[in-house]
Each structure stands twice: as structure tokens, then as C-alpha cells.
Amino acid sequence: MQFMGSIADTLVGAGHDVHIFRVSMNKRAETLPKEVFNVTNFHNFVPNFVQTGKFDINQMDNFKEPFDGKSFNTFLFQTNIIEQFGKITSEICRAEQFDVVLAELYNQCPMALFHRIGVKTKLGTLALPLYQTVVRPFGIPTLSSYVTNLFTPMNGGHKMNFVERFVNFVNDLYDWLYLNNLIASYEEPVIAEAFGQNFPPLKQIMRNVSLLFTNSNQFFEMPRPISNKIINIGGIVEMKVKELEPGIKAIVDNSLDGTVIVSFGTFADINSMKREMKMAFLEAFAHFPNYEFIWKVELSDEDAKLLMHPKIRAFVSHCGFNSVNEAVQFGVPILAIPLLADQLYNAIMARAKGIAVQLDVGELNGEGAEQLLVDGLDKVLNDPSYRQNVKLLKQKFASTPFGAKEKLIRWVEFAAEFHDLNELNLPWEEELGTLAYYSVDIILLIVAIGLCFGRKSDCGFGSFRASTNCPVVEVPDVEASAFKVMLSFIYTEDLSELDGTNAMAVLYASKKYDIPALADRSLQIPISKLRNVFMAYSLAGLYELEKVAYDYLFYIDKNADTLFESEEFLKIDQKILCEILGRDELQINGEISIWNAALRWADAKCRQNGIECSAENRRAMLGPALLKIRFPLLSNEEFSKKIGKRNQFL
């Protein structure tokens, strides 16, 4: 709420009317003193199942026992409130006619709702570090080689060893192939029920989000690819110096070597910590008699006030993102004990920057917990590098060009004027095709060249003369001319050799190797120029190109007599023959034309199979196509002279 509240206050200060919508899921958080934001209106929504006590987030396993070291599923409890919140928000938004909406992108439903009610400029916010599910709609890749997964991060951070990179790759692959679809499977049915089956896909709505504002600073985040849609405004949550309560102030002021703050955030109820772990903490503190330790066991806004004090020497923290940002902002090193969600990632990030010592909360449940805490505190308090690193980071935060508030105001106003800023999106894999997106075609070409010219002695690499010993790469199911056109298009975009004689072979090759742009160009060849319109119709059906298939059939209908005399007609299969002969729209010179075409096709198939053109074999070749001939439409003369007399099928 701090992040969104600071955004709201900044926009109000720039002269804008701002409304805040908040969904309250945590009753414990409601006991916190509420920051008074200078907004036009504040809408607090408490779902029915929270009001009635049917749902208590603090009774979920990870919140009920946050110190047991279990993993946490961040997504699956979010969808329950969508329907109720959607109705209330929709009514308010329609009444107010908002120009811009800023919504946290923990799920996609808010953007769907605001799209439904016609808000043109949709902006995302994120109080966490970036992760795959959020950036994927903008075309931003997540490279598993050095971008560790946010919710299952590797201990090596961006410098992972082989095993960590392998595990990280599997985790990212799971998110990409399964988790993203799982989240959509929870959200899309709710959206479809509320807004109708023809509502745009969530993926497209998210791609049209104009900008994403993050609570990050580029000097603290771990390295990862981003795009110009990502605007870092970390530090926008300003902490002004405030007076401490007299009792706490006296403790801090009178400490000999300084004071250490201990706080585990909003969701971690200290009462859930086992007695053995509490005792390990207290006994560890006793090893540092010249320091005072203030353990925050009640929820309040005192953490930030304490961090501002010049005698604070360390911060024992769960590493929530706000807590880490506050520690950096005031130059306080961290003893990181992450509990759940993104906190482990934040701890690894802080450790990688040299401002934190990290401990595993699971190891604090067993023997040796006291010594682990003592060692960790000793490093943070007595190794000057941690304080030096965090002081330097503090200076970079404060001196970052273009302040967070200025960036927020100017970009929000820019987006309000121009709405969708899709020029800032990176290309999707679906747009380029898998081969081009991952440069698989380039790699294959290099491998092929390497196979031919890799050995100078065998293949004459030095003089670029291939010997007869070079291995041959065969592509048996693609015509040579089509393959040549495809390579020419990939590397030079030259389509001068694409024409009606090879267009369908090129279409087949472009579909086989996933080159959508080339497939589109091959379909633009006029039908009258095609060497084989029957093959074109067959491929259109294979690739489910309904409009294209209809156009090909229309052309066949108009030119049936001529096309039935072509050699290409004899190459079609029985299924296509049935579809064509059974059409009522064929413009032919009487039903006898269909009979002659069927007979000619059957004889050709008999010859192809090396069998006699007998009546029995003809019937076998035609199969169900024989039933497509309307024999009653033949005149008696045609039937007796062309069929009965020749005894071709009887």
C-alpha cells in the first residue's frame, strides 16, 4: 500500500484527481496506523468471505507458520475476490469516467475489468521485482542463464553454477508452459462469465497496457532484460525524518555501539515462532552486550522511523521489498532471514550487492541456530564492507538522474494523451515464428556450413571449394525450388523466384519451418497463376485456412471443365476428389463431364498402382467418390453410349 499510496500522492501533487481502490484481505494489516493519502476518494473493499470469517489469510499455512521454512504458492489464492470486486469497481468507474487507471499486476483481471468499462489508458504497477508472468505480455524474455526465478530463486543469483542453471531453466520452463496457463485457467472463466465469450483474450489486453511502473532502482535490481515499457520509480516512497517515541528514542540514543532492529513484517506473527527459535535469537543477542536490540513484535509504522536514526547499525529482516528498499535508502546493512514469496529473491539480491548476510530460516529451527545467528550478526556489525556497500548504494539511489516522481508524472501524462504505447513492446515469439525468434534457422545454417566446410583438409575450407567427401544435408519432403525461395526470403527477403509454379511448395515449407511471413506471401499469388489449384485447396484445408480454401473452391467451380482435363487433377487423393465431385456449384457441361473426370482419375490411379483398368479396379479406386456422380441426371443416350455400352462399371 505504501508504493501505491506514494504514487497517488505524487499524482495529486501534480494536480490530478486520484481515487484509491483497496482490497483488504488481512485483518492484522488493518490494525496498522493508516497513512493519510491526499487523494480525492478512498474506496476500501473487504470481500464477503473475509467479513464473515469464512476466509482468513492468516490461517493459510504459509502465513500461519511463516517461520517453518515451507515454500509458498503466491498465485492460487487470488481469484476468489474477482467477481465481487469487479461489480463494485465497475459501478464506481462508470460513474466517475476515469481517464487513466493504475493497477498492480499480480493478476490480469483488473486490466480486463477496466478494458470492459472503457478506460483507454491502462498502466501497470509492481511493488515486487520483475518476474516472467508480468513481463511476458510485453515480449520481454526471461533468460534462465542469469535471471533467477523470482519465487524459486537460485542461491547464486545471476552467477549460477551448472546445477543451478539447470534447475532454474526447469523452473522457468514450468512457469512458461504450465503456470502461466494455470493462472489464465483461473481467470479467464471468471472473465468470460462476467463479460461474455467474445471478450478479447487477457493476453492481448495485457499487451496493450501502456507502461509498467516498478518499485525498483536499476542500481539494486539483479541484471535482466527489460524494455522501454518498464519505468523504474524505486525511491518514490519517501521516508521523512520523524521523531521516535520517547521510550524507544532513549534506548537508541543511549546504546554504546549502536542499535539493531529486528522485524519480520506484516504477515509474520511473532507468536507463531517456536519457543526454541525465540530463545536462539535472544541468546545470540546476548553475545553483543554493547548493542541494543529492538524486536518489533507489534505491527506499526516504527520500522522506517528507526531506520532513519544514525545509531542504527543493522536490520534483521524478512526482506520484504519495501523493507529492503528502506534499508538501502537509509544506509543500513541487513541480516536477511527470508520467509516466503519474493523475500528469498530479495535476500539473494541484497547479498549479491554486498549489503546483506543471508540465513536460512529452516536452519534456525534446529541445533546450531544460536551460532548461525551470532556468526551472521558478527559479519554485519563488524565487517565494514557491508556498511560501505550500502552507503554507496544509498548515494546512487539518491543521485539517480531524473527523480522517481518526475518520471511518474511525465510518463502518466504522456500515456494519458496517447493511450496504447505498443511501439514499446518487443516482438512476440508468435509474431516472428519460433525458428526466427530463437535464430534456430541461423544456427541450422551455420551447422550445415560447418559440416560441409568445417574440415579444411576434407572440404577445402581455405579456398571455399567443397570436396566430394562433404556430408550432404537432405530435406526430402521440400521441393528444391521452394527451399531456395525460403532461404532467399530468410536471409535477403528476396521473393523474386516465388511464382505460381512453386507457391504451394513454398507454403508447405514455410509452415513446416514456422515462417508465418513467408506463408502469407505465398498465399498472395493469384489463383489463376497457380500450377496446381487442387494442391492449393488441399493445403488450405490441412492448415485450416477456411477463407483461402473457399476461394480455391470457388475458382475450381468456375473452371471445372478445364481443370478436370489437367494432369494436376489426376494427382489429387480420393478425399479431395469426393469433396469436389459432390459440389452443386460446379459449372460443368453436364453430368457426363463429372463421369468422364471420375473415369479418367480412376484409370490414372490404376496405372499408378500397376493394376489393370478393369471395372472392379476402377470401382475400388473411386470408392465413395462413385456415389458423388448423379447418374439419374445423365440422358439415356449418354448412359447407354458412355457407360452401359462400354461396361465400365457394371
XYZ file of C-alpha atoms in Angstrom:
650
model
C 0.000 0.000 0.000
C 2.966 2.334 0.620
C 4.001 2.149 -3.034
C 0.532 2.788 -4.468
C -0.135 5.476 -1.864
C 3.040 7.323 -2.812
C 2.074 7.109 -6.492
C -1.341 8.547 -5.625
C 0.117 11.405 -3.562
C 2.586 12.262 -6.315
C -0.167 12.487 -8.934
C -2.364 14.558 -6.618
C 0.568 16.909 -6.111
C 0.748 17.294 -9.893
C -2.867 18.476 -9.977
C -4.697 15.250 -10.830
C -7.826 13.819 -9.185
C -6.982 10.388 -7.787
C -9.130 7.588 -6.380
C -7.653 4.607 -4.499
C -9.291 1.168 -4.537
C -8.011 -1.267 -1.929
C -8.954 -4.891 -1.345
C -8.484 -5.751 2.337
C -7.613 -9.410 2.824
C -5.592 -9.227 6.036
C -7.297 -8.221 9.279
C -3.929 -7.953 11.021
C -2.805 -5.366 8.498
C -5.944 -3.355 9.266
C -4.575 -2.703 12.763
C -1.694 -0.705 11.282
C -1.961 3.083 11.601
C -3.290 4.169 8.201
C -1.276 6.618 6.151
C -3.491 9.562 5.246
C -3.144 9.883 1.493
C -4.106 13.184 -0.142
C -6.464 11.545 -2.630
C -9.856 12.553 -3.966
C -11.550 9.389 -2.727
C -10.552 6.200 -0.921
C -12.539 3.009 -1.624
C -11.807 0.145 0.775
C -13.267 -3.187 -0.326
C -13.495 -6.135 2.070
C -14.756 -9.340 0.366
C -17.798 -11.022 1.891
C -15.861 -14.164 2.749
C -13.383 -12.067 4.756
C -16.118 -10.141 6.568
C -17.945 -13.332 7.520
C -14.765 -15.079 8.633
C -15.019 -17.831 6.011
C -11.583 -16.866 4.766
C -8.665 -15.735 6.923
C -5.393 -15.222 5.102
C -3.536 -15.543 8.391
C -4.795 -19.135 8.735
C -3.201 -20.215 5.459
C -0.245 -22.499 6.158
C 2.449 -20.098 4.990
C 1.034 -17.155 6.947
C 0.024 -19.186 9.989
C 3.518 -20.658 10.392
C 5.842 -18.377 8.407
C 8.961 -19.471 10.281
C 8.819 -23.178 9.346
C 10.665 -22.654 6.050
C 7.959 -24.079 3.740
C 7.581 -22.839 0.173
C 4.728 -20.543 -0.761
C 2.246 -20.578 -3.673
C 1.734 -16.921 -4.484
C -0.971 -17.177 -7.122
C -3.688 -19.641 -6.303
C -5.491 -17.668 -3.599
C -6.024 -14.512 -5.695
C -9.015 -15.353 -7.878
C -11.708 -15.661 -5.175
C -12.356 -11.919 -4.903
C -12.579 -11.111 -8.607
C -16.328 -11.326 -9.079
C -17.321 -9.234 -6.041
C -14.609 -6.629 -6.553
C -15.397 -6.415 -10.266
C -19.042 -5.478 -9.734
C -18.285 -2.800 -7.154
C -15.380 -1.304 -9.092
C -17.316 -1.318 -12.357
C -20.131 0.739 -10.842
C -17.745 3.306 -9.370
C -15.617 3.591 -12.504
C -18.553 4.066 -14.859
C -19.888 6.816 -12.636
C -16.534 8.623 -12.483
C -15.421 8.104 -16.137
C -11.718 7.763 -15.385
C -9.080 8.716 -17.960
C -6.257 6.580 -16.557
C -6.066 3.531 -14.328
C -3.011 2.233 -12.472
C -3.389 -1.331 -11.210
C -0.986 -3.767 -9.599
C -0.207 -6.630 -11.980
C -0.291 -9.514 -9.514
C -3.072 -10.854 -11.736
C -4.632 -9.790 -15.020
C -8.270 -9.384 -14.023
C -8.172 -5.680 -13.062
C -6.977 -4.774 -16.551
C -9.785 -6.846 -18.082
C -12.301 -5.033 -15.906
C -11.012 -1.584 -16.826
C -10.895 -2.553 -20.500
C -14.536 -3.598 -20.239
C -15.673 -0.242 -18.854
C -13.739 1.696 -21.467
C -10.715 3.178 -19.683
C -8.371 3.969 -22.573
C -5.073 4.312 -20.725
C -4.180 1.317 -18.563
C -0.941 1.439 -16.574
C 0.568 -1.356 -14.507
C 2.421 -1.133 -11.221
C 4.527 -3.702 -9.416
C 5.828 -3.427 -5.867
C 7.943 -6.569 -6.376
C 10.937 -7.240 -8.615
C 10.059 -8.136 -12.205
C 9.194 -11.757 -12.998
C 8.288 -13.799 -16.056
C 4.480 -13.769 -15.789
C 4.400 -9.968 -15.604
C 6.857 -9.133 -18.399
C 5.888 -11.871 -20.857
C 2.938 -9.948 -22.430
C 5.345 -7.143 -23.366
C 7.612 -9.552 -25.256
C 10.402 -9.248 -22.678
C 12.380 -12.502 -22.459
C 13.466 -14.103 -19.200
C 16.889 -15.646 -19.772
C 17.328 -18.622 -17.480
C 21.101 -18.466 -17.820
C 21.357 -15.476 -15.485
C 17.826 -14.335 -14.473
C 16.926 -16.410 -11.438
C 13.266 -17.284 -10.906
C 11.594 -14.817 -8.515
C 9.644 -17.356 -6.462
C 12.143 -20.233 -6.616
C 15.427 -18.297 -6.806
C 18.834 -19.895 -7.039
C 21.398 -19.165 -4.349
C 23.911 -17.997 -6.953
C 21.710 -15.106 -8.062
C 22.788 -14.056 -11.547
C 26.020 -16.086 -11.268
C 24.592 -19.592 -11.123
C 26.612 -22.768 -11.430
C 25.615 -25.503 -13.874
C 23.239 -27.305 -11.497
C 21.546 -24.039 -10.517
C 21.163 -23.020 -14.149
C 19.624 -26.407 -14.910
C 17.124 -26.129 -12.037
C 16.392 -22.506 -12.929
C 15.773 -23.482 -16.553
C 13.325 -26.203 -15.477
C 11.523 -23.777 -13.137
C 11.214 -21.153 -15.871
C 10.050 -23.786 -18.346
C 7.400 -24.886 -15.841
C 6.243 -21.285 -15.432
C 6.208 -20.742 -19.189
C 4.430 -23.924 -20.251
C 2.221 -24.604 -17.236
C 1.937 -21.904 -14.590
C 1.073 -19.067 -16.976
C -1.692 -21.218 -18.455
C -2.810 -22.301 -14.985
C -3.258 -18.691 -13.903
C -5.194 -17.969 -17.098
C -7.392 -21.031 -16.461
C -8.441 -19.496 -13.133
C -9.004 -16.001 -14.507
C -10.434 -16.470 -17.993
C -13.594 -18.413 -16.984
C -14.452 -15.671 -14.494
C -13.876 -13.015 -17.149
C -15.867 -14.955 -19.772
C -18.801 -15.411 -17.397
C -18.792 -11.736 -16.450
C -18.115 -10.155 -19.844
C -19.114 -12.777 -22.430
C -17.307 -15.365 -24.529
C -16.328 -12.806 -27.199
C -14.318 -10.684 -24.766
C -10.717 -10.109 -26.009
C -8.069 -12.526 -24.720
C -6.387 -11.461 -21.491
C -3.036 -11.834 -23.218
C -3.930 -9.143 -25.754
C -5.355 -6.817 -23.110
C -2.153 -7.115 -21.093
C -0.050 -6.419 -24.180
C -1.952 -3.151 -24.581
C -1.029 -1.973 -21.079
C 0.783 1.280 -21.831
C 3.538 1.197 -19.183
C 4.654 -0.716 -16.102
C 5.935 1.251 -13.096
C 8.109 -0.784 -10.734
C 9.220 -0.124 -7.171
C 12.804 -0.836 -8.254
C 16.014 1.040 -8.820
C 18.282 -0.098 -11.623
C 21.316 0.024 -9.334
C 19.805 -2.506 -6.940
C 17.937 -4.936 -9.196
C 19.739 -8.023 -10.450
C 20.549 -7.842 -14.184
C 17.764 -8.873 -16.548
C 16.377 -7.831 -19.970
C 13.750 -5.071 -19.919
C 12.129 -2.766 -22.477
C 11.123 0.878 -22.614
C 7.726 -0.106 -21.214
C 9.350 -0.626 -17.811
C 9.717 2.568 -15.765
C 11.690 2.202 -12.526
C 10.421 4.549 -9.821
C 12.054 2.930 -6.803
C 12.507 5.521 -4.070
C 9.171 7.201 -4.697
C 8.153 6.078 -1.196
C 9.753 8.933 0.695
C 10.536 8.493 4.378
C 10.731 11.855 6.087
C 12.560 12.068 9.389
C 10.077 11.616 12.225
C 10.501 11.716 15.968
C 10.624 8.358 17.730
C 8.506 7.572 20.730
C 10.368 8.793 23.852
C 10.955 5.320 25.288
C 12.370 3.912 22.057
C 14.392 7.056 21.399
C 16.051 6.763 24.811
C 17.103 3.164 24.127
C 18.641 4.056 20.768
C 20.335 7.253 21.960
C 21.907 5.555 24.990
C 23.226 2.466 23.168
C 27.009 2.139 23.366
C 27.924 0.821 19.897
C 24.525 1.235 18.295
C 21.170 -0.490 17.897
C 19.953 -3.448 15.841
C 16.331 -3.574 14.623
C 14.589 -6.957 14.337
C 11.348 -7.074 12.315
C 9.682 -9.755 10.199
C 6.989 -7.668 8.529
C 3.224 -7.559 8.301
C 2.314 -11.203 7.746
C 4.726 -12.915 10.135
C 3.035 -13.105 13.536
C 5.854 -13.483 16.047
C 3.560 -15.631 18.203
C 3.843 -18.363 15.566
C 7.605 -18.623 16.107
C 8.619 -21.691 18.128
C 9.984 -21.052 21.585
C 13.310 -22.692 20.688
C 13.823 -20.249 17.832
C 12.943 -17.261 20.025
C 15.459 -18.407 22.609
C 18.119 -18.824 19.907
C 17.592 -15.192 18.905
C 17.718 -13.914 22.498
C 20.829 -15.920 23.336
C 22.522 -14.701 20.153
C 21.726 -11.095 21.083
C 23.440 -11.660 24.437
C 26.752 -12.134 22.605
C 26.715 -8.422 21.704
C 26.374 -6.595 25.050
C 27.371 -3.193 23.643
C 24.439 -3.210 21.215
C 20.779 -2.673 21.945
C 18.266 -4.901 20.112
C 14.750 -3.659 19.388
C 12.482 -6.517 18.293
C 9.286 -5.269 16.687
C 6.565 -7.738 17.646
C 3.589 -5.444 17.000
C 2.514 -4.001 13.686
C 3.200 -0.276 13.410
C 4.984 2.259 11.240
C 8.003 2.485 13.571
C 10.381 0.450 11.350
C 11.084 3.313 8.958
C 11.437 5.819 11.806
C 14.009 3.580 13.474
C 15.999 3.030 10.287
C 16.416 6.789 9.935
C 18.247 7.071 13.252
C 22.038 7.477 12.824
C 22.818 4.936 15.569
C 21.086 2.026 13.794
C 23.822 -0.469 12.873
C 21.915 -3.401 11.341
C 18.460 -4.577 10.333
C 17.412 -8.203 10.964
C 14.690 -8.521 8.342
C 12.491 -10.935 6.391
C 13.493 -8.940 3.278
C 10.141 -7.773 2.043
C 10.791 -5.499 -0.926
C 9.710 -2.354 0.933
C 11.916 -3.263 3.905
C 14.950 -3.792 1.679
C 14.348 -0.502 -0.141
C 14.047 1.304 3.198
C 17.290 -0.244 4.453
C 19.112 0.910 1.314
C 17.506 4.344 1.447
C 18.890 4.880 4.971
C 22.178 3.018 4.518
C 21.615 0.137 6.966
C 23.129 -3.338 6.286
C 20.852 -6.365 6.618
C 20.861 -9.747 8.300
C 18.427 -11.384 5.871
C 16.108 -14.177 7.070
C 13.559 -14.551 4.223
C 10.303 -16.386 4.960
C 8.094 -16.616 1.848
C 7.113 -15.334 -1.613
C 9.649 -12.907 -3.143
C 11.618 -12.483 0.093
C 14.221 -15.142 -0.753
C 14.886 -13.438 -4.098
C 15.244 -10.069 -2.352
C 17.665 -11.569 0.169
C 19.795 -13.118 -2.582
C 19.752 -9.785 -4.420
C 20.852 -7.902 -1.278
C 23.596 -10.461 -0.627
C 24.805 -10.170 -4.238
C 25.126 -6.404 -3.776
C 27.248 -6.958 -0.669
C 24.806 -5.307 1.738
C 23.423 -8.396 3.493
C 24.301 -11.666 5.174
C 21.686 -14.328 4.432
C 20.456 -17.086 6.748
C 18.061 -19.950 6.004
C 15.049 -19.811 8.333
C 14.766 -23.594 8.074
C 18.198 -23.980 9.684
C 17.113 -21.773 12.587
C 14.620 -24.450 13.643
C 17.324 -26.923 14.672
C 20.505 -27.218 16.653
C 23.149 -24.633 15.963
C 20.619 -21.845 15.363
C 22.207 -19.628 18.001
C 25.669 -19.912 16.468
C 24.326 -19.201 12.971
C 22.728 -16.006 14.266
C 25.870 -15.000 16.145
C 28.031 -15.506 13.047
C 25.600 -13.582 10.870
C 25.334 -10.645 13.264
C 29.089 -10.562 13.717
C 29.622 -10.202 9.964
C 27.018 -7.491 9.524
C 28.165 -5.488 12.553
C 31.931 -5.885 12.337
C 32.768 -6.309 8.648
C 32.964 -2.703 7.357
C 32.366 -3.758 3.744
C 28.626 -4.238 4.331
C 28.179 -0.697 5.648
C 30.408 0.729 2.913
C 28.453 -1.072 0.184
C 25.062 0.013 1.476
C 26.254 3.614 1.896
C 27.425 3.640 -1.732
C 24.121 2.164 -2.870
C 22.276 4.789 -0.818
C 24.199 7.533 -2.624
C 23.368 6.029 -6.028
C 19.696 5.831 -5.081
C 19.682 9.472 -4.035
C 21.657 10.669 -7.081
C 19.902 8.659 -9.804
C 19.239 11.053 -12.727
C 15.598 12.003 -13.242
C 13.768 11.545 -9.968
C 11.094 8.906 -9.445
C 8.339 11.496 -9.039
C 9.280 13.348 -12.210
C 9.339 10.125 -14.235
C 5.973 9.024 -12.846
C 4.199 12.313 -13.549
C 5.589 12.846 -17.033
C 5.031 9.270 -18.203
C 1.495 9.076 -16.778
C 0.562 12.321 -18.523
C 2.195 11.133 -21.752
C 0.291 7.834 -21.639
C -2.959 9.657 -20.862
C -2.529 11.626 -24.076
C -1.502 8.785 -26.400
C -3.146 5.739 -24.691
C -1.698 2.463 -26.033
C 2.074 2.639 -26.434
C 2.531 -0.630 -28.283
C 5.574 0.724 -30.113
C 7.399 -0.075 -26.872
C 6.508 -3.779 -26.983
C 9.158 -6.257 -28.034
C 8.152 -8.828 -30.689
C 6.330 -11.946 -29.550
C 7.525 -15.416 -30.457
C 4.172 -15.888 -32.219
C 4.837 -12.862 -34.426
C 8.250 -13.924 -35.684
C 7.802 -17.679 -35.568
C 9.745 -19.980 -33.270
C 12.616 -20.566 -35.699
C 13.267 -16.885 -36.329
C 12.693 -15.805 -32.705
C 15.339 -18.178 -31.378
C 17.528 -17.957 -34.524
C 17.210 -21.716 -34.942
C 17.293 -21.275 -38.716
C 20.556 -19.345 -38.459
C 22.055 -21.988 -36.189
C 20.983 -24.773 -38.553
C 22.549 -22.965 -41.493
C 25.804 -22.462 -39.597
C 25.811 -26.133 -38.604
C 25.184 -27.146 -42.207
C 28.004 -24.912 -43.417
C 30.226 -26.258 -40.675
C 29.511 -29.832 -41.736
C 30.493 -29.015 -45.283
C 33.450 -26.728 -44.679
C 34.490 -27.472 -41.125
C 37.474 -29.608 -42.128
C 39.830 -27.734 -44.347
C 41.664 -30.850 -45.459
C 38.483 -32.688 -46.451
C 36.335 -29.890 -47.799
C 38.737 -27.212 -48.928
C 37.568 -24.619 -46.415
C 40.529 -22.362 -47.077
C 39.571 -21.964 -50.744
C 35.813 -22.420 -50.237
C 35.716 -25.443 -52.518
C 33.602 -28.307 -51.285
C 35.004 -31.755 -51.964
C 33.020 -34.833 -52.799
C 33.600 -36.058 -49.238
C 31.404 -33.332 -47.690
C 28.305 -34.660 -45.918
C 25.019 -33.918 -47.643
C 22.106 -32.459 -45.681
C 18.923 -33.814 -47.271
C 15.469 -32.266 -46.989
C 13.461 -34.919 -48.860
C 9.930 -33.564 -48.415
C 10.542 -29.983 -49.625
C 10.995 -29.132 -53.304
C 14.409 -27.717 -54.120
C 12.973 -24.568 -55.690
C 10.775 -23.964 -52.640
C 13.689 -24.462 -50.263
C 15.731 -21.992 -52.293
C 12.925 -19.411 -52.128
C 12.643 -19.936 -48.364
C 16.372 -19.400 -47.762
C 16.366 -16.356 -50.023
C 13.489 -14.859 -48.027
C 15.068 -15.606 -44.641
C 18.429 -14.073 -45.428
C 17.635 -11.372 -48.012
C 13.802 -11.048 -48.070
C 14.072 -11.590 -51.825
C 10.987 -13.264 -53.314
C 11.752 -12.727 -56.976
C 11.653 -16.501 -57.595
C 8.282 -17.014 -55.884
C 5.618 -17.659 -58.516
C 2.637 -19.830 -59.315
C 4.766 -22.871 -60.095
C 6.229 -23.134 -56.595
C 3.872 -21.080 -54.384
C 2.230 -24.100 -52.760
C 5.525 -25.860 -52.219
C 6.772 -22.669 -50.568
C 3.625 -22.571 -48.422
C 4.323 -26.122 -47.280
C 7.953 -25.284 -46.470
C 7.035 -22.094 -44.600
C 4.504 -23.982 -42.478
C 6.931 -26.817 -41.840
C 9.664 -24.438 -40.659
C 7.303 -21.932 -38.994
C 7.873 -18.806 -41.091
C 4.470 -17.028 -40.967
C 5.509 -14.033 -43.089
C 6.596 -16.279 -45.971
C 3.368 -18.294 -45.716
C 1.360 -15.087 -46.064
C 3.335 -14.040 -49.134
C 2.881 -17.409 -50.833
C -0.890 -17.127 -50.360
C -0.893 -13.774 -52.158
C -0.074 -15.376 -55.531
C -3.199 -15.047 -57.765
C -5.135 -18.304 -58.016
C -5.074 -18.197 -61.804
C -1.261 -18.276 -61.659
C -1.050 -21.399 -59.507
C 0.375 -24.502 -61.122
C -1.878 -26.799 -59.098
C -5.017 -25.296 -57.568
C -6.045 -28.733 -56.273
C -2.871 -28.961 -54.188
C -3.521 -25.412 -53.005
C -7.006 -26.387 -51.843
C -5.648 -29.468 -50.079
C -3.000 -27.443 -48.187
C -5.544 -24.789 -47.236
C -7.643 -27.500 -45.626
C -4.619 -29.029 -43.922
C -3.653 -25.694 -42.347
C -7.279 -24.753 -41.543
C -7.241 -21.670 -43.787
C -11.004 -21.602 -44.291
C -11.231 -18.343 -46.242
C -8.393 -19.360 -48.556
C -9.907 -22.828 -49.086
C -13.238 -21.232 -50.016
C -11.524 -19.021 -52.618
C -9.797 -22.033 -54.158
C -13.070 -23.993 -54.333
C -14.815 -21.029 -55.943
C -12.117 -20.964 -58.631
C -12.447 -24.735 -59.177
C -16.232 -24.368 -59.508
C -15.859 -21.691 -62.190
C -13.237 -23.580 -64.185
C -14.227 -27.195 -63.556
C -14.304 -28.442 -67.162
C -10.811 -27.101 -67.881
C -9.308 -28.208 -64.577
C -10.735 -31.737 -64.895
C -8.690 -32.131 -68.087
C -5.422 -31.138 -66.366
C -2.695 -33.506 -65.233
C -2.839 -31.970 -61.737
C -6.409 -33.284 -61.343
C -5.090 -36.834 -61.643
C -2.753 -36.283 -58.644
C -5.417 -35.463 -56.046
C -6.371 -38.039 -53.445
C -9.742 -39.747 -53.020
C -10.856 -37.427 -50.199
C -10.358 -34.272 -52.279
C -12.000 -35.979 -55.279
C -15.112 -36.680 -53.196
C -15.275 -33.095 -51.949
C -15.036 -31.680 -55.475
C -17.312 -34.101 -57.343
C -20.020 -33.690 -54.719
C -20.319 -29.919 -55.109
C -23.542 -28.488 -56.527
C -21.734 -25.312 -57.609
C -19.543 -26.975 -60.271
C -20.010 -25.180 -63.590
C -19.704 -28.130 -65.991
C -21.006 -29.222 -69.347
C -23.494 -31.721 -67.964
C -23.122 -34.582 -65.505
C -21.294 -36.552 -68.179
C -18.286 -34.264 -67.536
C -18.133 -35.474 -63.945
C -18.394 -39.065 -65.161
C -15.550 -38.598 -67.637
C -13.398 -36.881 -64.991
C -14.014 -39.682 -62.489
C -13.221 -42.353 -65.091
C -10.044 -40.560 -66.138
C -8.952 -40.200 -62.498
C -9.695 -43.893 -61.757
C -7.676 -45.056 -64.768
C -4.745 -42.872 -63.694
C -4.810 -44.353 -60.191
C -4.914 -47.880 -61.593
C -1.835 -47.164 -63.698
C -0.060 -45.574 -60.721
C -0.697 -48.750 -58.729
C 0.348 -51.013 -61.592
C -3.014 -52.749 -61.972
C -5.396 -53.338 -64.872
C -8.019 -50.673 -65.616
C -10.895 -53.099 -65.061
C -14.381 -52.249 -63.827
C -13.638 -53.817 -60.450
C -10.372 -51.910 -60.014
C -11.946 -48.631 -61.107
C -14.692 -49.042 -58.512
C -12.053 -49.801 -55.874
C -10.052 -46.675 -56.763
C -13.090 -44.386 -56.724
C -14.668 -45.826 -53.607
C -17.167 -43.301 -52.139
C -16.429 -40.856 -54.978
C -18.511 -43.092 -57.280
C -21.571 -42.149 -55.227
C -20.986 -38.464 -55.965
C -21.894 -38.995 -59.639
C -25.563 -38.181 -60.212
C -26.389 -40.950 -62.681
C -30.109 -40.013 -62.936
C -29.045 -36.678 -64.466
C -27.470 -38.481 -67.423
C -29.590 -38.832 -70.554
C -30.475 -42.322 -71.784
C -28.183 -41.844 -74.755
C -25.260 -40.758 -72.549
C -25.782 -43.649 -70.186
C -26.076 -46.286 -72.920
C -23.210 -44.997 -75.089
C -20.753 -43.810 -72.470
C -21.403 -46.186 -69.612
C -23.613 -49.141 -70.354
C -22.131 -49.901 -73.750
C -18.567 -49.844 -72.517
C -19.494 -51.901 -69.448
C -17.023 -49.842 -67.493
C -18.523 -50.286 -64.045
C -21.364 -52.773 -64.459
